[in-house]
Tab-separated table of C-alpha atoms in Angstrom:
chain	number	residue	atom	x	y	z
A	12	MET	CA	-101.661	-15.665	29.775
A	13	SER	CA	-98.898	-16.883	27.467
A	14	GLY	CA	-99.304	-14.209	24.780
A	15	LYS	CA	-100.472	-16.684	22.143
A	16	PRO	CA	-103.585	-15.831	20.165
A	17	GLU	CA	-106.581	-18.078	20.801
A	18	TRP	CA	-106.244	-19.686	17.352
A	19	VAL	CA	-102.878	-21.235	18.235
A	20	THR	CA	-103.566	-24.890	18.843
A	21	ARG	CA	-102.386	-26.981	21.764
A	22	ARG	CA	-101.421	-29.954	19.597
A	23	THR	CA	-97.922	-31.362	19.491
A	24	PRO	CA	-95.991	-29.215	16.999
A	25	ALA	CA	-95.385	-30.966	13.687
A	26	THR	CA	-91.947	-30.710	12.101
A	27	ILE	CA	-92.162	-29.133	8.659
A	28	TYR	CA	-88.493	-28.554	7.757
A	29	ARG	CA	-85.265	-29.704	9.372
A	30	GLN	CA	-81.671	-29.088	8.367
A	31	PRO	CA	-78.550	-28.675	10.513
A	32	GLY	CA	-79.003	-25.398	12.368
A	33	LEU	CA	-82.511	-24.840	10.988
A	34	TYR	CA	-85.771	-26.218	12.370
A	35	ILE	CA	-89.329	-25.225	11.442
A	36	THR	CA	-92.369	-26.593	13.251
A	37	THR	CA	-95.975	-25.450	13.417
A	38	GLU	CA	-95.047	-23.439	16.534
A	39	TRP	CA	-91.394	-22.427	16.199
A	40	PHE	CA	-88.880	-21.169	13.643
A	41	VAL	CA	-85.436	-22.010	15.034
A	42	ILE	CA	-82.280	-20.927	13.234
A	43	GLY	CA	-78.993	-21.306	15.043
A	44	LYS	CA	-79.501	-19.963	18.543
A	45	ARG	CA	-82.418	-17.721	17.581
A	46	ARG	CA	-85.958	-18.917	18.131
A	47	TYR	CA	-89.089	-17.196	16.811
A	48	PRO	CA	-92.679	-18.198	17.596
A	49	ILE	CA	-94.578	-18.751	14.329
A	50	TRP	CA	-97.587	-16.735	15.498
A	51	GLU	CA	-95.366	-13.650	16.030
A	52	LEU	CA	-93.970	-13.634	12.488
A	53	THR	CA	-96.134	-11.195	10.541
A	54	ASN	CA	-95.722	-9.398	7.222
A	55	LEU	CA	-93.319	-11.964	5.748
A	56	ARG	CA	-91.392	-10.537	2.801
A	57	THR	CA	-88.369	-11.304	0.723
A	58	GLY	CA	-85.376	-9.269	-0.318
A	59	ARG	CA	-81.906	-9.469	-1.749
A	60	GLY	CA	-78.832	-8.506	0.229
A	61	ARG	CA	-75.909	-6.360	-0.791
A	62	ARG	CA	-73.176	-7.443	-3.132
A	63	ASP	CA	-70.019	-8.818	-1.601
A	64	PRO	CA	-67.555	-6.004	-0.751
A	65	LEU	CA	-64.833	-7.783	-2.752
A	66	ILE	CA	-66.900	-7.468	-5.922
A	67	VAL	CA	-67.679	-3.806	-5.324
A	68	ARG	CA	-64.029	-3.002	-4.664
A	69	SER	CA	-62.814	-4.895	-7.704
A	70	MET	CA	-65.309	-3.011	-9.875
A	71	LEU	CA	-64.030	0.290	-8.480
A	72	VAL	CA	-60.412	-0.755	-9.073
A	73	THR	CA	-61.298	-1.760	-12.640
A	74	ALA	CA	-62.839	1.638	-13.296
A	75	ALA	CA	-59.804	3.406	-11.814
A	76	VAL	CA	-57.333	1.310	-13.836
A	77	VAL	CA	-59.204	1.833	-17.108
A	78	ALA	CA	-59.440	5.575	-16.390
A	79	GLY	CA	-55.712	5.664	-15.580
A	80	ILE	CA	-54.862	3.903	-18.827
A	81	GLY	CA	-57.046	6.362	-20.736
A	82	VAL	CA	-55.377	9.362	-19.095
A	83	THR	CA	-51.918	7.892	-19.699
A	84	LEU	CA	-52.621	7.281	-23.379
A	85	GLY	CA	-54.087	10.778	-23.639
A	86	PHE	CA	-50.706	12.306	-22.770
A	87	VAL	CA	-48.894	10.377	-25.496
A	88	ARG	CA	-48.773	12.494	-28.632
A	89	GLU	CA	-47.974	9.724	-31.065
A	90	LEU	CA	-49.529	6.392	-30.119
A	91	HIS	CA	-47.538	4.519	-32.783
A	92	THR	CA	-44.349	5.126	-30.773
A	93	ILE	CA	-45.590	2.940	-27.918
A	94	SER	CA	-44.258	-0.608	-28.103
A	95	PRO	CA	-46.633	-3.580	-28.434
A	96	ALA	CA	-45.370	-4.933	-25.109
A	97	THR	CA	-46.596	-1.746	-23.421
A	98	TYR	CA	-50.041	-2.181	-24.959
A	99	LEU	CA	-50.125	-5.785	-23.713
A	100	ALA	CA	-49.082	-4.690	-20.201
A	101	LEU	CA	-51.791	-2.018	-20.138
A	102	GLY	CA	-54.394	-4.535	-21.312
A	103	ALA	CA	-53.289	-7.051	-18.683
A	104	ALA	CA	-53.447	-4.355	-15.999
A	105	ALA	CA	-57.062	-3.680	-16.984
A	106	MET	CA	-58.032	-7.365	-17.282
A	107	VAL	CA	-56.935	-8.538	-13.822
A	108	PRO	CA	-59.505	-6.503	-11.839
A	109	MET	CA	-62.148	-7.150	-14.534
A	110	LEU	CA	-61.678	-10.907	-14.217
A	111	THR	CA	-61.693	-10.666	-10.408
A	112	ALA	CA	-65.020	-8.831	-10.560
A	113	ALA	CA	-66.503	-11.306	-13.065
A	114	VAL	CA	-65.439	-14.392	-11.083
A	115	GLY	CA	-66.573	-12.844	-7.791
A	116	TYR	CA	-69.917	-11.899	-9.330
A	117	ARG	CA	-70.463	-15.510	-10.350
A	118	LEU	CA	-69.140	-17.225	-7.205
A	119	ARG	CA	-70.572	-14.821	-4.623
A	120	PRO	CA	-74.167	-13.963	-5.559
A	121	ARG	CA	-76.294	-11.546	-3.588
A	122	PRO	CA	-77.907	-13.347	-0.646
A	123	TYR	CA	-81.629	-14.064	-0.475
A	124	GLU	CA	-83.190	-12.643	2.679
A	125	LEU	CA	-86.432	-13.383	4.491
A	126	TRP	CA	-87.779	-10.526	6.616
A	127	ALA	CA	-90.665	-10.483	9.102
A	128	ASP	CA	-92.215	-8.106	11.581
A	129	ILE	CA	-91.868	-9.356	15.143
A	130	ARG	CA	-93.606	-7.290	17.817
A	131	GLY	CA	-93.675	-4.311	15.465
A	132	ARG	CA	-90.000	-4.460	14.449
A	133	ALA	CA	-88.652	-5.553	11.066
A	134	VAL	CA	-86.185	-8.405	11.567
A	135	MET	CA	-84.217	-10.423	9.027
A	136	VAL	CA	-85.003	-13.984	10.122
A	137	PHE	CA	-83.162	-15.920	7.415
A	138	SER	CA	-80.463	-15.308	4.809
A	139	THR	CA	-78.674	-17.593	2.352
A	140	ASP	CA	-77.017	-17.359	-1.034
A	141	GLN	CA	-78.521	-20.664	-2.192
A	142	GLU	CA	-81.762	-20.094	-4.082
A	143	ARG	CA	-83.033	-23.650	-3.579
A	144	VAL	CA	-82.601	-23.627	0.203
A	145	TYR	CA	-84.207	-20.190	0.375
A	146	GLY	CA	-87.250	-21.442	-1.539
A	147	GLN	CA	-87.591	-24.487	0.709
A	148	VAL	CA	-87.343	-22.457	3.909
A	149	SER	CA	-89.766	-19.747	2.786
A	150	ARG	CA	-92.340	-22.320	1.652
A	151	ALA	CA	-91.921	-24.303	4.886
A	152	LEU	CA	-92.412	-21.144	6.917
A	153	LEU	CA	-95.602	-20.303	5.007
A	154	ARG	CA	-96.880	-23.854	5.540
A	155	ALA	CA	-96.079	-23.580	9.255
A	156	LYS	CA	-98.033	-20.335	9.525
A	157	GLU	CA	-101.000	-21.872	7.682
A	158	ALA	CA	-100.885	-25.034	9.796
A	159	ALA	CA	-100.765	-23.050	13.024
A	160	ARG	CA	-103.570	-20.785	11.851
A	161	TYR	CA	-105.921	-23.434	10.456
A	162	GLY	CA	-105.643	-26.230	12.957
A	163	GLY	CA	-102.563	-28.245	12.111
A	164	ILE	CA	-101.241	-30.401	9.328
A	165	ALA	CA	-102.605	-33.798	10.306
A	166	ASP	CA	-106.058	-32.524	11.225
A	167	PRO	CA	-107.032	-29.464	9.170
A	168	MET	CA	-110.290	-27.715	9.886
A	169	ALA	CA	-111.970	-29.060	6.750
A	170	ALA	CA	-111.278	-32.639	7.827
A	171	ALA	CA	-112.217	-31.990	11.452
A	172	GLY	CA	-115.921	-31.608	10.641
A	173	GLN	CA	-116.115	-27.981	11.682
A	174	TRP	CA	-117.875	-26.893	8.501
A	175	PRO	CA	-121.649	-27.073	8.457
A	176	THR	CA	-123.069	-29.777	6.263
A	177	VAL	CA	-125.490	-28.864	3.507
A	178	ARG	CA	-128.619	-31.025	3.336
């Protein structure tokens, strides 16, 4: 016994999605060197990954710099005695980590993740930071599961004459 449920067909697997390093057929989901049988992927769900550590650190540095500037200015009794160049330097010191965080936030978005249960364990099967590719892969995986479950892409059950005819 191969472990496949009886509804898994013996047809030649149809290719649903193919990109370098990613291959989805009606029987297999292959990404890199990992290979998952379609019939074992249950409870498919989506998620978003963590922010890039660079962004988190730059936000923390920004908060520390702004707090340091506030504490420093709090010790000055007469703020009008501080030169304009000092104010500019303090502003620049606060802006550098703020800009780093803003640019990093834009250029390094949180990754999109696709999770599934395989033999009772939750496994992240796919992750990318490109929304379009994520949508294509998740839809292709759903189509592969439907095709494997309902008799294939080229010959679905409705076209195979398996439904009783009404007279």
